[in-house]
Coordinates of C-alpha atoms in Angstrom, one line a residue:
Chain A
M1 CA 110.5 133.5 86.4
L2 CA 110.1 135.6 89.0
N3 CA 112.6 134.5 91.4
T4 CA 114.0 137.5 92.7
Q5 CA 111.7 137.2 96.0
K6 CA 113.1 134.7 98.9
T7 CA 111.8 131.2 98.9
Q8 CA 108.6 130.5 100.4
V9 CA 108.2 127.1 102.6
L10 CA 104.7 126.0 102.5
D11 CA 103.6 123.2 105.1
C12 CA 100.7 121.4 104.1
T13 CA 100.7 118.8 106.8
I14 CA 97.1 119.5 107.7
R15 CA 95.9 119.8 104.4
D16 CA 97.6 116.9 102.5
G17 CA 97.9 114.9 105.9
G18 CA 94.3 115.1 106.2
L19 CA 93.7 112.8 103.1
V20 CA 95.4 110.1 105.2
N21 CA 93.1 110.3 108.3
N22 CA 89.9 111.9 106.8
W23 CA 90.9 115.5 108.8
D24 CA 90.6 113.9 112.0
F25 CA 93.0 116.3 113.4
S26 CA 92.1 117.9 117.2
I27 CA 91.7 121.2 117.3
D28 CA 94.8 121.2 119.9
F29 CA 96.9 119.4 117.5
V30 CA 96.5 122.0 114.5
R31 CA 97.2 124.9 117.2
D32 CA 100.5 123.2 118.3
L33 CA 101.5 122.6 114.8
Y34 CA 100.9 126.1 114.1
H35 CA 103.2 127.1 117.0
Y36 CA 105.6 124.8 115.9
L37 CA 105.6 126.2 112.2
N38 CA 105.5 129.6 113.0
T39 CA 108.5 128.8 115.6
A40 CA 110.1 127.1 113.1
G41 CA 109.9 130.2 110.5
V42 CA 107.9 128.5 108.1
D43 CA 105.9 131.1 105.8
V44 CA 102.5 129.4 105.1
M45 CA 100.6 126.7 106.9
E46 CA 97.9 125.2 104.7
I47 CA 95.3 124.6 106.8
G48 CA 92.9 122.2 104.9
Y49 CA 90.6 122.4 102.0
K50 CA 87.8 125.0 101.4
N51 CA 85.4 122.9 99.9
S52 CA 81.7 123.3 100.5
P53 CA 80.0 121.0 102.8
K54 CA 77.0 121.4 100.4
L55 CA 79.1 119.8 97.6
V56 CA 81.0 117.0 99.1
S57 CA 79.9 114.4 101.6
T58 CA 80.9 115.5 105.1
E59 CA 80.2 112.0 106.7
G60 CA 83.2 110.9 109.0
V61 CA 85.4 113.8 107.8
G62 CA 86.8 116.4 109.8
P63 CA 86.4 120.2 109.8
W64 CA 89.7 120.8 108.0
R65 CA 88.3 119.7 104.6
F66 CA 85.6 122.3 105.0
L67 CA 87.3 125.3 106.6
D68 CA 84.8 127.8 107.9
D69 CA 86.3 131.3 108.5
H70 CA 84.8 131.8 112.0
F71 CA 85.9 128.3 113.4
L72 CA 89.3 129.0 111.9
K73 CA 89.7 132.4 114.0
E74 CA 88.6 130.1 117.1
V75 CA 91.3 127.3 116.2
I76 CA 94.0 130.2 115.7
P77 CA 93.3 133.1 118.0
N78 CA 96.6 134.8 117.9
K79 CA 97.6 134.6 114.2
Q80 CA 101.3 135.5 113.8
Q81 CA 104.2 135.6 111.2
T82 CA 103.1 132.3 109.5
K83 CA 100.4 132.9 106.8
L84 CA 97.4 130.7 106.4
S85 CA 96.5 129.0 103.1
A86 CA 93.5 126.8 101.5
I87 CA 93.3 124.6 98.6
V88 CA 90.0 124.0 96.9
D89 CA 89.1 121.5 94.1
I90 CA 87.1 122.4 91.2
G91 CA 83.6 121.7 91.5
R92 CA 83.6 121.3 95.1
V93 CA 83.5 124.7 96.2
D94 CA 81.1 127.4 96.5
E95 CA 82.4 131.0 95.9
N96 CA 79.5 132.5 98.1
D97 CA 81.2 131.0 101.0
M98 CA 84.5 133.0 100.5
L99 CA 84.8 136.3 102.8
P100 CA 87.0 138.8 101.3
C101 CA 90.6 138.5 102.3
T102 CA 90.7 141.6 104.8
E103 CA 88.1 139.4 106.7
S104 CA 89.2 136.2 107.0
H105 CA 92.1 134.4 108.4
L106 CA 93.3 132.6 105.0
D107 CA 95.9 135.0 103.1
M108 CA 96.0 132.5 100.0
I109 CA 93.8 130.3 98.1
R110 CA 95.3 127.5 96.1
I111 CA 93.3 125.5 93.2
A112 CA 94.1 122.0 92.4
C113 CA 93.4 121.4 88.7
Y114 CA 94.0 119.0 86.3
L115 CA 95.1 120.0 82.9
K116 CA 91.7 119.8 81.3
D117 CA 89.9 122.2 84.1
I118 CA 92.5 125.3 83.5
D119 CA 90.1 127.5 82.3
K120 CA 87.9 126.7 85.3
A121 CA 90.5 127.1 87.5
I122 CA 91.4 130.7 85.8
K123 CA 87.9 131.6 86.5
L124 CA 87.8 130.7 90.0
N125 CA 91.0 132.6 90.3
N126 CA 89.3 135.5 89.3
T127 CA 86.7 135.3 91.8
F128 CA 89.5 135.0 94.4
K129 CA 92.1 137.7 93.3
A130 CA 88.8 140.3 93.3
L131 CA 88.3 139.2 97.1
G132 CA 92.1 140.0 97.9
Y133 CA 93.7 136.5 98.3
E134 CA 97.1 135.6 96.9
T135 CA 96.3 132.7 94.7
S136 CA 97.9 129.7 93.1
V137 CA 97.0 127.2 90.4
N138 CA 98.6 123.8 91.3
I139 CA 98.4 121.4 87.7
M140 CA 98.2 118.0 89.2
A141 CA 99.5 114.8 87.7
V142 CA 101.9 116.8 85.6
S143 CA 103.9 113.6 84.7
N144 CA 101.1 112.3 82.6
A145 CA 100.2 115.7 80.6
M146 CA 100.8 115.7 77.1
E147 CA 103.4 118.3 76.2
H148 CA 101.0 120.4 73.8
D149 CA 98.4 120.5 76.4
L150 CA 100.6 121.6 79.3
S151 CA 102.1 124.2 77.0
E152 CA 98.7 125.6 76.4
A153 CA 97.8 125.8 79.7
L154 CA 100.8 127.3 80.8
V155 CA 100.5 130.4 78.3
K156 CA 96.9 130.8 79.5
L157 CA 98.3 130.9 83.4
N158 CA 100.8 133.4 82.3
E159 CA 98.3 135.8 81.0
S160 CA 95.7 135.3 84.0
S161 CA 96.1 137.1 87.3
V162 CA 97.3 134.1 89.1
D163 CA 100.1 134.5 91.4
I164 CA 102.0 131.0 91.4
A165 CA 101.8 128.1 89.0
Y166 CA 102.6 125.1 90.8
I167 CA 104.1 121.8 89.4
V168 CA 102.2 119.1 91.4
D169 CA 103.8 115.4 90.9
S170 CA 100.8 113.8 92.0
Y171 CA 101.9 110.2 91.5
G172 CA 105.5 110.7 92.8
S173 CA 106.9 109.6 89.5
L174 CA 109.2 112.3 88.7
Y175 CA 112.9 112.1 88.8
P176 CA 115.2 115.0 89.4
R177 CA 115.9 115.4 85.8
D178 CA 112.3 115.7 84.9
I179 CA 111.8 118.2 87.5
A180 CA 114.7 120.4 85.7
Y181 CA 113.0 119.9 82.6
L182 CA 109.5 121.0 84.0
V183 CA 110.7 124.0 85.6
D184 CA 112.6 124.9 82.3
K185 CA 109.4 124.6 80.8
F186 CA 107.5 126.3 83.1
S187 CA 109.8 129.2 83.5
L188 CA 109.9 129.9 79.6
Q189 CA 106.1 129.5 79.2
C190 CA 105.1 131.3 82.6
P191 CA 107.9 133.8 83.0
N192 CA 105.3 136.6 84.6
K193 CA 104.4 134.2 87.6
K194 CA 105.9 132.8 90.7
L195 CA 106.7 129.0 90.5
G196 CA 106.1 126.2 93.2
I197 CA 106.5 122.8 93.6
H198 CA 104.7 119.9 95.2
A199 CA 106.4 116.5 95.5
H200 CA 105.3 113.2 96.6
N201 CA 107.6 110.6 98.0
N202 CA 106.8 107.4 96.3
L203 CA 110.3 106.9 94.8
Q204 CA 112.2 108.6 98.0
L205 CA 112.9 111.6 95.7
A206 CA 110.3 114.2 97.2
Y207 CA 113.0 116.2 98.6
A208 CA 115.5 115.5 96.1
N209 CA 113.1 117.0 93.5
T210 CA 112.5 119.9 95.5
L211 CA 116.4 120.5 96.3
T212 CA 116.4 120.3 92.3
A213 CA 113.7 122.8 91.8
I214 CA 115.4 125.2 94.2
E215 CA 118.9 125.2 92.3
K216 CA 116.4 126.2 89.4
G217 CA 115.1 129.0 91.3
I218 CA 111.6 127.5 92.3
Q219 CA 110.3 129.9 95.0
Y220 CA 107.3 128.0 96.6
L221 CA 108.0 124.8 98.3
D222 CA 105.3 122.6 99.6
C223 CA 106.3 120.0 102.5
S224 CA 105.0 118.3 105.3
V225 CA 105.9 117.7 108.7
Y226 CA 107.5 114.2 109.1
G227 CA 106.4 113.8 105.3
M228 CA 102.7 113.2 106.3
G229 CA 100.5 113.1 103.3
R230 CA 98.6 110.7 101.0
A231 CA 100.1 107.6 100.3
A232 CA 104.0 107.8 100.2
G233 CA 103.6 111.5 101.6
N234 CA 105.1 114.5 100.8
C235 CA 108.9 116.7 101.1
P236 CA 109.6 116.6 104.7
T237 CA 109.4 119.9 106.1
E238 CA 112.4 119.1 108.5
L239 CA 114.6 118.1 105.7
I240 CA 113.9 121.4 103.8
L241 CA 114.2 123.5 107.1
G242 CA 117.8 121.8 107.7
Y243 CA 118.8 122.6 104.2
L244 CA 117.7 126.4 103.7
K245 CA 120.4 129.0 105.0
D246 CA 118.1 131.5 105.4
P247 CA 118.3 132.5 109.1
Q248 CA 114.5 132.9 109.1
Y249 CA 114.3 129.2 109.5
E250 CA 114.8 127.1 112.2
V251 CA 114.7 123.3 112.4
K252 CA 114.6 122.1 115.9
P253 CA 110.7 123.1 116.5
V254 CA 109.7 121.0 114.1
Y255 CA 111.7 118.0 115.4
E256 CA 109.6 118.8 118.7
G257 CA 106.4 118.8 116.7
I258 CA 107.4 115.5 115.2
E259 CA 108.2 114.1 118.7
K260 CA 105.0 115.9 120.5
L261 CA 102.4 115.4 117.4
M262 CA 103.6 112.9 114.7
I263 CA 105.0 109.8 116.2
P264 CA 101.7 109.4 118.0
L265 CA 99.6 109.9 114.9
R266 CA 102.2 107.6 113.0
K267 CA 101.0 104.7 115.1
K268 CA 97.4 105.2 114.3
V269 CA 97.6 106.0 110.5
E270 CA 100.3 105.1 107.9
W271 CA 101.9 106.9 105.2
G272 CA 105.7 106.8 103.9
Y273 CA 108.0 104.6 102.1
I274 CA 105.4 101.8 101.4
I275 CA 106.2 99.4 99.0
P276 CA 102.7 99.4 97.1
Y277 CA 103.1 103.2 96.4
T278 CA 106.7 102.5 95.5
I279 CA 105.2 100.7 92.3
T280 CA 102.3 102.9 91.5
G281 CA 105.1 105.7 91.1
Q282 CA 107.2 103.3 89.2
L283 CA 104.5 102.8 86.8
N284 CA 103.4 106.3 86.7
E285 CA 99.9 105.4 88.0
H286 CA 97.7 107.3 90.8
P287 CA 98.3 105.6 94.1
R288 CA 94.5 104.5 94.7
S289 CA 95.0 101.1 93.6
A290 CA 97.6 101.1 96.3
M291 CA 95.4 102.6 98.6
A292 CA 92.8 100.1 98.2
L293 CA 95.4 97.1 98.6
R294 CA 96.5 98.9 101.9
H295 CA 93.2 98.6 103.8
S296 CA 92.7 95.1 102.4
E297 CA 94.2 91.8 104.0
N298 CA 96.6 91.6 101.1
K299 CA 98.2 94.9 102.0
D300 CA 102.1 93.0 102.2
R301 CA 101.2 91.0 98.7
Y302 CA 103.6 93.0 96.9
K303 CA 104.5 90.2 93.9
D304 CA 100.5 90.0 93.2
F305 CA 100.1 93.8 93.3
Y306 CA 103.0 94.1 90.8
D307 CA 101.7 91.3 88.9
Q308 CA 98.1 92.5 88.6
L309 CA 99.4 96.2 87.7
T310 CA 101.8 95.3 85.0
T311 CA 99.8 92.1 83.4
V312 CA 99.0 93.3 79.8
E313 CA 95.2 92.1 79.7
T314 CA 94.2 94.2 82.6
T315 CA 96.2 97.5 81.4
L316 CA 95.7 97.7 77.9
D317 CA 92.5 97.2 76.2
Chain B
M1 CA 137.3 107.1 84.5
L2 CA 136.6 103.5 82.8
N3 CA 132.7 104.2 82.1
T4 CA 132.6 101.9 79.2
Q5 CA 131.7 99.1 81.0
K6 CA 128.0 98.0 81.8
T7 CA 126.8 99.2 85.2
Q8 CA 127.0 97.0 88.0
V9 CA 124.6 96.3 90.8
L10 CA 125.6 95.3 94.4
D11 CA 123.1 94.3 97.0
C12 CA 125.1 94.8 100.3
T13 CA 121.9 93.7 102.3
I14 CA 123.3 90.8 104.3
R15 CA 126.4 93.0 105.0
D16 CA 125.3 96.6 105.8
G17 CA 122.0 95.1 107.0
G18 CA 123.9 92.8 109.6
L19 CA 125.0 96.0 111.3
V20 CA 121.5 96.2 112.2
N21 CA 120.9 93.0 113.5
N22 CA 124.1 91.7 114.4
W23 CA 124.4 89.1 111.5
D24 CA 121.8 87.2 112.6
F25 CA 120.1 86.0 109.3
S26 CA 119.3 82.4 109.0
I27 CA 120.8 80.2 106.2
D28 CA 117.6 79.9 104.7
F29 CA 117.2 83.9 104.6
V30 CA 120.3 84.3 102.9
R31 CA 119.8 81.5 100.4
D32 CA 116.6 83.0 99.5
L33 CA 117.8 86.4 99.2
Y34 CA 120.7 85.2 96.8
H35 CA 117.8 83.5 94.5
Y36 CA 115.4 86.6 94.7
L37 CA 118.9 88.7 93.8
N38 CA 119.9 86.6 91.1
T39 CA 116.6 86.0 89.5
A40 CA 116.3 89.8 89.4
G41 CA 119.8 90.2 87.4
V42 CA 121.7 91.5 90.5
D43 CA 125.5 91.5 89.3
V44 CA 127.1 91.0 93.0
M45 CA 125.5 89.9 96.1
E46 CA 128.0 91.0 99.2
I47 CA 127.1 88.3 101.8
G48 CA 129.3 89.7 104.6
Y49 CA 132.7 90.5 106.2
K50 CA 135.3 88.4 106.1
N51 CA 136.8 89.5 109.3
S52 CA 138.6 87.1 111.2
P53 CA 137.3 85.7 114.6
K54 CA 140.7 85.9 116.0
L55 CA 140.8 89.7 115.6
V56 CA 137.3 90.7 116.5
S57 CA 134.7 89.8 119.1
T58 CA 132.4 86.7 117.7
E59 CA 130.0 87.0 120.7
G60 CA 126.3 87.2 119.7
V61 CA 127.5 87.7 116.5
G62 CA 126.1 85.6 113.2
P63 CA 128.4 83.7 110.7
W64 CA 128.0 86.6 108.0
R65 CA 130.6 88.5 110.1
F66 CA 133.3 86.1 109.5
L67 CA 132.3 84.3 106.3
D68 CA 134.1 81.2 106.0
D69 CA 134.4 79.6 102.5
H70 CA 133.5 76.3 103.2
F71 CA 130.1 77.4 105.0
L72 CA 129.9 79.9 102.1
K73 CA 129.7 76.4 99.7
E74 CA 127.1 75.1 101.9
V75 CA 125.0 78.2 101.9
I76 CA 124.9 78.7 98.5
P77 CA 125.4 75.4 96.7
N78 CA 124.3 76.3 93.6
K79 CA 126.0 79.5 92.9
Q80 CA 124.4 81.1 89.5
Q81 CA 125.2 84.5 87.6
T82 CA 125.0 86.9 90.6
K83 CA 128.7 87.1 92.1
L84 CA 129.6 87.4 95.6
S85 CA 131.5 89.6 97.6
A86 CA 133.0 90.2 101.3
I87 CA 134.3 93.3 102.8
V88 CA 137.1 93.4 105.1
D89 CA 137.9 96.2 107.9
I90 CA 141.4 97.0 108.1
G91 CA 143.2 95.7 111.3
R92 CA 140.4 93.2 111.5
V93 CA 141.4 90.5 108.6
D94 CA 143.8 87.9 108.7
E95 CA 145.4 87.4 105.4
N96 CA 146.3 83.7 106.1
D97 CA 142.6 83.1 106.0
M98 CA 142.0 83.6 102.5
L99 CA 141.7 81.1 100.1
P100 CA 142.8 81.9 96.3
C101 CA 140.0 82.9 94.3
T102 CA 139.6 80.0 92.2
E103 CA 139.2 78.1 95.3
S104 CA 136.6 80.4 97.0
H105 CA 132.9 81.1 96.5
L106 CA 133.7 84.6 96.8
D107 CA 134.7 86.8 93.6
M108 CA 135.3 90.2 94.9
I109 CA 137.0 91.4 98.1
R110 CA 136.2 95.2 99.3
I111 CA 138.4 97.1 101.9
A112 CA 136.5 99.5 104.0
C113 CA 139.4 102.3 104.6
Y114 CA 139.4 105.8 106.3
L115 CA 141.7 107.9 104.7
K116 CA 144.4 107.8 106.9
D117 CA 144.6 104.0 106.2
I118 CA 144.9 104.5 102.8
D119 CA 148.5 102.8 102.3
K120 CA 147.2 99.8 104.3
A121 CA 144.2 99.5 102.3
I122 CA 146.3 99.4 99.2
K123 CA 148.7 96.9 100.8
L124 CA 146.0 94.8 101.5
N125 CA 144.7 95.0 98.2
N126 CA 147.9 93.7 96.7
T127 CA 147.5 90.6 98.7
F128 CA 144.1 89.8 97.8
K129 CA 144.7 90.6 93.7
A130 CA 147.7 88.1 94.0
L131 CA 145.1 85.7 95.2
G132 CA 143.2 86.3 92.1
Y133 CA 140.3 88.6 93.6
E134 CA 138.5 91.8 92.1
T135 CA 139.0 94.5 94.4
S136 CA 137.4 97.7 95.8
V137 CA 138.8 100.5 98.1
N138 CA 135.8 101.8 99.7
I139 CA 136.7 105.7 101.5
M140 CA 134.8 105.9 103.9
A141 CA 133.4 109.2 105.5
V142 CA 134.3 111.1 102.5
S143 CA 132.2 114.1 103.7
N144 CA 134.6 114.5 106.1
A145 CA 137.5 114.3 104.4
M146 CA 140.3 117.4 103.6
E147 CA 140.7 118.1 99.9
H148 CA 144.2 117.6 100.1
D149 CA 144.2 114.6 102.1
L150 CA 141.4 113.0 99.6
S151 CA 143.5 114.2 96.4
E152 CA 146.7 112.2 97.8
A153 CA 144.7 109.0 98.4
L154 CA 143.1 109.2 94.8
V155 CA 146.6 109.7 93.3
K156 CA 147.9 106.7 95.2
L157 CA 144.8 104.5 94.5
N158 CA 144.9 105.5 90.8
E159 CA 148.7 104.1 90.9
S160 CA 147.8 100.6 92.8
S161 CA 146.6 97.7 91.3
V162 CA 142.7 98.2 93.0
D163 CA 140.0 97.7 90.4
I164 CA 137.3 100.2 91.9
A165 CA 137.5 103.4 93.9
Y166 CA 134.2 104.0 96.0
I167 CA 132.7 107.1 97.0
V168 CA 131.1 106.1 100.5
D169 CA 128.7 108.6 102.2
S170 CA 129.0 106.7 105.5
Y171 CA 127.4 109.7 107.0
G172 CA 124.5 110.1 104.7
S173 CA 125.3 114.0 104.5
L174 CA 126.0 114.5 101.2
Y175 CA 123.6 116.3 98.7
P176 CA 123.6 115.3 95.1
R177 CA 125.6 118.5 94.5
D178 CA 128.2 116.9 96.2
I179 CA 128.4 113.8 94.6
A180 CA 128.4 115.3 91.2
Y181 CA 131.6 117.4 92.8
L182 CA 133.0 114.1 94.2
V183 CA 132.2 111.9 91.0
D184 CA 134.0 114.6 89.0
K185 CA 137.3 115.0 91.5
F186 CA 137.5 110.8 91.5
S187 CA 137.1 110.8 87.6
L188 CA 140.0 113.6 87.3
Q189 CA 142.2 112.0 89.9
C190 CA 141.6 108.4 89.4
P191 CA 141.2 108.1 85.9
N192 CA 142.3 104.5 85.7
K193 CA 140.0 103.0 88.1
K194 CA 136.2 101.9 88.1
L195 CA 134.1 104.0 90.5
G196 CA 131.5 103.1 92.3
I197 CA 129.3 104.7 95.2
H198 CA 127.8 103.5 98.5
A199 CA 125.2 106.1 99.7
H200 CA 123.5 106.3 103.1
N201 CA 119.7 107.6 103.6
N202 CA 119.7 109.9 106.5
L203 CA 118.3 112.8 104.6
Q204 CA 116.3 110.6 102.1
L205 CA 118.7 111.2 99.5
A206 CA 120.6 107.7 99.3
Y207 CA 118.6 107.0 95.7
A208 CA 118.8 110.6 94.4
N209 CA 122.7 110.6 95.1
T210 CA 123.0 107.2 93.3
L211 CA 120.9 108.8 90.3
T212 CA 123.6 111.5 90.3
A213 CA 126.1 109.0 90.3
I214 CA 124.8 107.3 87.4
E215 CA 124.4 110.4 85.3
K216 CA 128.0 111.1 85.9
G217 CA 128.9 107.6 84.6
I218 CA 129.9 105.6 87.7
Q219 CA 129.6 102.0 87.3
Y220 CA 129.1 100.4 90.6
L221 CA 126.2 101.0 92.4
D222 CA 125.5 99.4 96.0
C223 CA 121.7 99.0 97.5
S224 CA 120.2 97.0 99.8
V225 CA 116.9 95.4 99.4
Y226 CA 114.0 97.7 101.4
G227 CA 117.1 100.0 102.0
M228 CA 118.1 97.6 105.1
G229 CA 121.7 98.9 106.5
R230 CA 122.8 100.8 109.6
A231 CA 121.0 103.5 110.9
A232 CA 119.0 105.0 108.0
G233 CA 120.0 102.5 105.8
N234 CA 121.2 102.6 102.1
C235 CA 120.0 103.4 98.5
P236 CA 116.8 100.6 98.3
T237 CA 117.5 97.9 95.4
E238 CA 114.0 98.2 94.1
L239 CA 114.3 101.7 93.3
I240 CA 117.6 101.2 91.5
L241 CA 116.2 97.9 89.5
G242 CA 113.2 100.1 88.9
Y243 CA 115.2 102.8 87.0
L244 CA 117.8 100.9 85.4
K245 CA 116.7 100.4 81.6
D246 CA 119.4 97.6 81.1
P247 CA 116.9 94.5 80.1
Q248 CA 119.4 92.4 82.6
Y249 CA 117.3 93.7 85.5
E250 CA 114.2 92.7 86.6
V251 CA 112.8 94.4 89.9
K252 CA 109.6 91.6 90.6
P253 CA 111.9 89.4 92.5
V254 CA 113.1 92.0 94.7
Y255 CA 109.4 93.0 95.9
E256 CA 108.8 89.1 96.5
G257 CA 112.0 89.2 98.7
I258 CA 110.8 92.2 100.5
E259 CA 107.5 90.6 101.1
K260 CA 108.8 87.2 102.1
L261 CA 111.9 88.2 104.1
M262 CA 112.1 92.1 104.9
I263 CA 108.5 92.8 106.0
P264 CA 108.8 90.2 109.0
L265 CA 112.5 91.4 109.7
R266 CA 111.5 95.1 109.6
K267 CA 108.6 93.9 112.5
K268 CA 111.9 93.1 114.6
V269 CA 114.5 95.3 114.1
E270 CA 114.7 99.0 112.8
W271 CA 116.2 100.6 110.0
G272 CA 115.2 103.9 107.6
Y273 CA 113.8 107.3 108.3
I274 CA 114.1 107.7 111.7
I275 CA 114.7 111.3 113.1
P276 CA 117.9 110.8 115.1
Y277 CA 119.5 109.6 111.8
T278 CA 118.2 112.5 110.0
I279 CA 119.7 114.9 112.8
T280 CA 123.2 113.0 112.5
G281 CA 122.7 113.4 108.7
Q282 CA 122.3 117.2 109.0
L283 CA 124.9 118.0 111.1
N284 CA 127.5 115.4 109.3
E285 CA 128.2 113.3 112.0
H286 CA 128.7 109.6 112.3
P287 CA 125.1 107.8 113.7
R288 CA 126.6 106.2 116.7
S289 CA 124.8 108.8 119.0
A290 CA 121.6 108.3 117.3
M291 CA 122.1 104.5 117.5
A292 CA 122.7 104.8 120.9
L293 CA 119.6 107.0 121.6
R294 CA 117.4 104.7 119.8
H295 CA 118.5 101.7 122.1
S296 CA 117.7 104.1 125.1
E297 CA 114.2 104.8 126.7
N298 CA 114.8 108.2 125.3
K299 CA 114.6 107.0 121.6
D300 CA 112.0 109.5 120.6
R301 CA 113.3 112.6 122.5
Y302 CA 114.2 114.4 119.4
K303 CA 114.3 118.0 120.4
D304 CA 116.7 117.1 123.4
F305 CA 119.1 114.9 121.4
Y306 CA 119.3 117.8 118.7
D307 CA 120.0 120.5 121.8
Q308 CA 122.7 117.8 122.7
L309 CA 124.3 117.6 119.8
T310 CA 124.0 121.4 118.9
T311 CA 125.0 123.0 122.3
V312 CA 128.4 124.4 121.7
E313 CA 129.7 123.1 124.9
T314 CA 129.6 119.8 124.0
T315 CA 130.4 120.1 120.7
L316 CA 133.6 122.2 120.8
D317 CA 136.6 122.4 123.2

């Protein structure tokens, strides 16, 4: 593993947080957040998805789901130290939408990928690399991967031109000991790549898991302000910045951002430690059933929800 | 360290949670909670403080602050597997209030103690041991202890008749690596004692720190339902029970307890991941300044609060 370079803090509030509010952030909100993150010394701000509106429904969805390069330059007219990244979903991105990196505000493109799509991810990556972007492949749902499938994917990634291989705990079900195991595995089977971690907080372990990854030498750390992200949310940016000793980072602007941006937002939409997400995390399941529950009138019927997910007839066939 | 016995889960919802609502729990609430905890296989329920109403103001404070043995028998007429404990503060307990253990519903008395009071704690302990109780000494604010003071206290504890020595992260400022260090230290200097951990959640690390302690062989694990406890709260009981593999434990009744008891309560009083508590945790300070802030009209003025706690003129003299 290449861990000689300094830690890179990547804030994904707008991107992963957009999964909570359908990317309904105002331009001022995103611009202000960029200011706070840049002042705090955050290395990269992930400002949304670069999916294609031709391939995904745009109904009721904000512009951060389909980042347009010209729009982006209006949003952040004075780009400063903090770089910008976007993520793409396999099958939802049109490669023809992409400008060369030198003509774009975006510095990095990340590819979200399930193990079965690793070849597609590497093919997409080659396009983005040819356009001059820094790239990552983010292997989702790694807690459900079979060992030999993961090994095969890591060997392929290691031989590719991808810059960063990401461990993604999509279900928020991994423990620090699992992260230690996975970082060792990625380091061994992907020695040519930088490594990153994207944790979810279903079990209140997103920060602890990220700390474990830091101690193991992982370089790219995903986080979001006040933990905003799908379901239980992510590793909070303010906790990471309060921990890292590198003088580049300053936590205070993030606290100001929480005060000004996130507290009002949290009154309208929810994320964080919410029991149905805890339950899906403990059961190592996608949170979609819990998200549906939270949008129903049974949102606080935890016992029934637990029964529903653990009753043998409904879980096995 | 004696770690040959099985893990003991100690739920302190009523005791530490009482610090949030001035112990304003109804008898039905406490009785129902005992039922859920007993059904879940929780080993010990800490049902309050056994301080003396002669030594502490009783104004506006519920009965769980001054547990009376006769009252306790009315509250839990059918005591079952789950044992009961109470905690005492040095200087606030009248030893003459204590019945012999055989005549009391309480099985365990825990003594909360700052390092400077270790001799007083051991003297109190001798009284409680003579009455037949299981005892612990809970060393508070261990993150602020000087090494030689802590060593001296541990040697004294090791030579005493105390059953359990507790690591208490009062400020919620310790990291998993600190817990690993402390468990090693306690194990080395207190080899005759069982060990316990009481974590606070200011940095979203109460559960992770408890997991570290478990891996290091600690036997007594403090937790509270839905994390209810002073300021940022404690390690959630539902996370601990969802993790332990011992078939004695069953997490589902705790989820029912959260649904029935804690969700309505959380709408009236607050605890959990609240930024001022994060800030005092990061600064390794008692949360009292943050608690005062949360009761003021500036409750969400995080930037000013951070400035206030980190401005040199006010922090040094």
